[in-house]
Amino acid sequence: MQKTKSMGSFIPSTILLFLFFSSVAPLPLSTNSRWIVDEGGRRVKLACVNWVSHLEPMLAEGLSKQPMDTIAKRIVSTGFNCVRFTWPLFLITNDSLASLTVRQSFQRLGLVESIAGIQANNPSIIDVPLIKAYQTVVSSLGENNLMVILDNHISTPGWCCSNFDGNGFFGDKYFNPELWITGLTRMAALFNGVTNVVGMSLRNELRGPKQNVDDWYKYMQKGAEAVHSANPDVLVILSGLSYDRDLSFIQNRPVTLTFSEKLVFEAHWYGFSDGQAWVTGNPNQVCGRVARDMMRKSGYLVNQGYPLFISEFGIDERGTNANDNRYLNCFLGVAAELDLDWALWTLVGSYYLREGVIGLNEYYGIMDYNWCRTRNSSFLQRISALRSSFRGPGLSEAKLHKVIFHPLTGLCVTRKSFLDPLRLGPCAGSDAWSYSPQKTLVVKGSYFCLQADESGTSAKLGIFCTDSNSKWEMISDSKMHLSAKLTDGKSVCLDIASDNTITTNGCKCISKDNTCDPSSQWFKLVDSTRSSTSGERSLLQYLPGKGLSPSLLVGSI
């Protein structure tokens, strides 16, 4: 990360369902074209959170606030199935650092209060070597059915990242390529046979004036081979250039390795990756431009048969950062459409020591300062739909169809019954839709299509689908406005009302205005092969001859 950056007892049933399936995936993992799969060949979607352990103390953050098992259980209860666990290279290659105990590491930094907290909450690790403490955290995560990806975040312990911190690229002050390969080898061997360690990210955010494509291939391929040789069970995850935003060079020059079915690429995407563009520009135009850039630099990989892991994304969870808030709506739309694996930045609520500040609050963290409660429960709801797979090997429960995803809420268009209006609800209960070449949205297995009535009124379903009010164009640069023309020639866009029912209104932010917010009208048509869990009856029963007249069939529902 180029960083400038309420736990309750209730767990939604959709998360419980997700947790059940995520905890029983047969390991180890491998790849099948663009998908990550388990030992039985069924897709496993990585829905991870980043847990920081690469700063000066070289210990997983938060262990002075809570027992590690408590933290692991909170990761599970908030719906994640995986942790991207960071580590500094010198933890395993610098003997003077590697030999320190946890207590000694904190003493040299003057972190007296943290020592007392660790002694109280995690006494078993206070006097063990730092690498042993790292292993103990991985074991605790495994005991809670959490997969782990080991991420070499930096060389010398500290906050990451800048162009001139000596950690950016091969040959920098703290980035000796041979020492790095030695460290990767040792770490891979150390966790060989630890079944919940499913992958290794070779290096975080390559960057700086020395970065170049030729050295990237030379050393990243060596690092990949070293990891696979020491631990053939783990996925080998390669980052790109320019703070992990650029993998475009792979398109014309594939990576050459002696092994197969283990290679994954990773990319990062934040709001601040594009400066303040989200608040200084029109959100539709910015989303379109940024999404196209992402597809050009990394997203294209899924179409070439490689898994793409967005190993860092996130927002200021106080909800006050307009740039982050607008970015997130675009990100969630793209991530759902591509059905990407991902890791949220970050679990951390506060740090022992960051950039010279003791106890710094982390507003990108899902936990609060004391690691007791979640910082923003509505954010966790918004990303809940992305935790489950929409499609992939072993998930052909239904024929390929569309679900209508709403990034602002993280919900999908659903229908409770024929007499109830369309509304937003959990994507697991969404109807299956088809989007025809004629631009109609039809409920699969029926003759019913989505129709606009008058601006400001509920959208409806009907069976006469040739008029302009039944044809939904993807307009605006964002490609997330669904627009239809009324009988009077005026255009409206799909929208949501305050009660989450689906309505239509005048289309927002289509001009170059940068002060408006179109997010209530952003919908993404997402491919899915999952069956609905709603258990509702088919609309076919309401066709003529089944008890309702045609006049009722074209009415609002």
Coordinates of C-alpha atoms in Angstrom, one line a residue, residues 58 87-100 108 130-131 155-157 174 179 182-183 186:
M58 CA 7.9 -7.6 13.8
W87 CA 6.4 -10.2 7.1
P88 CA 9.7 -8.4 6.6
L89 CA 12.5 -10.1 4.9
F90 CA 15.0 -9.4 7.7
L91 CA 12.7 -11.4 10.1
I92 CA 14.2 -14.6 8.6
T93 CA 17.5 -13.4 7.1
N94 CA 19.0 -11.0 9.7
D95 CA 20.4 -13.1 12.6
S96 CA 20.5 -10.2 15.0
L97 CA 16.8 -9.4 14.5
A98 CA 15.6 -13.0 14.0
S99 CA 17.1 -14.0 17.4
L100 CA 15.2 -11.4 19.4
R108 CA 14.5 -2.0 22.2
L130 CA 9.9 -13.5 16.8
I131 CA 9.7 -16.1 14.1
S155 CA 12.9 -6.0 3.6
T156 CA 13.8 -3.9 6.6
P157 CA 11.0 -3.7 9.2
Y174 CA 17.8 -3.1 1.5
L179 CA 19.2 -12.5 0.1
T182 CA 17.2 -17.0 0.5
G183 CA 14.5 -15.5 2.7
R186 CA 13.5 -20.4 4.2

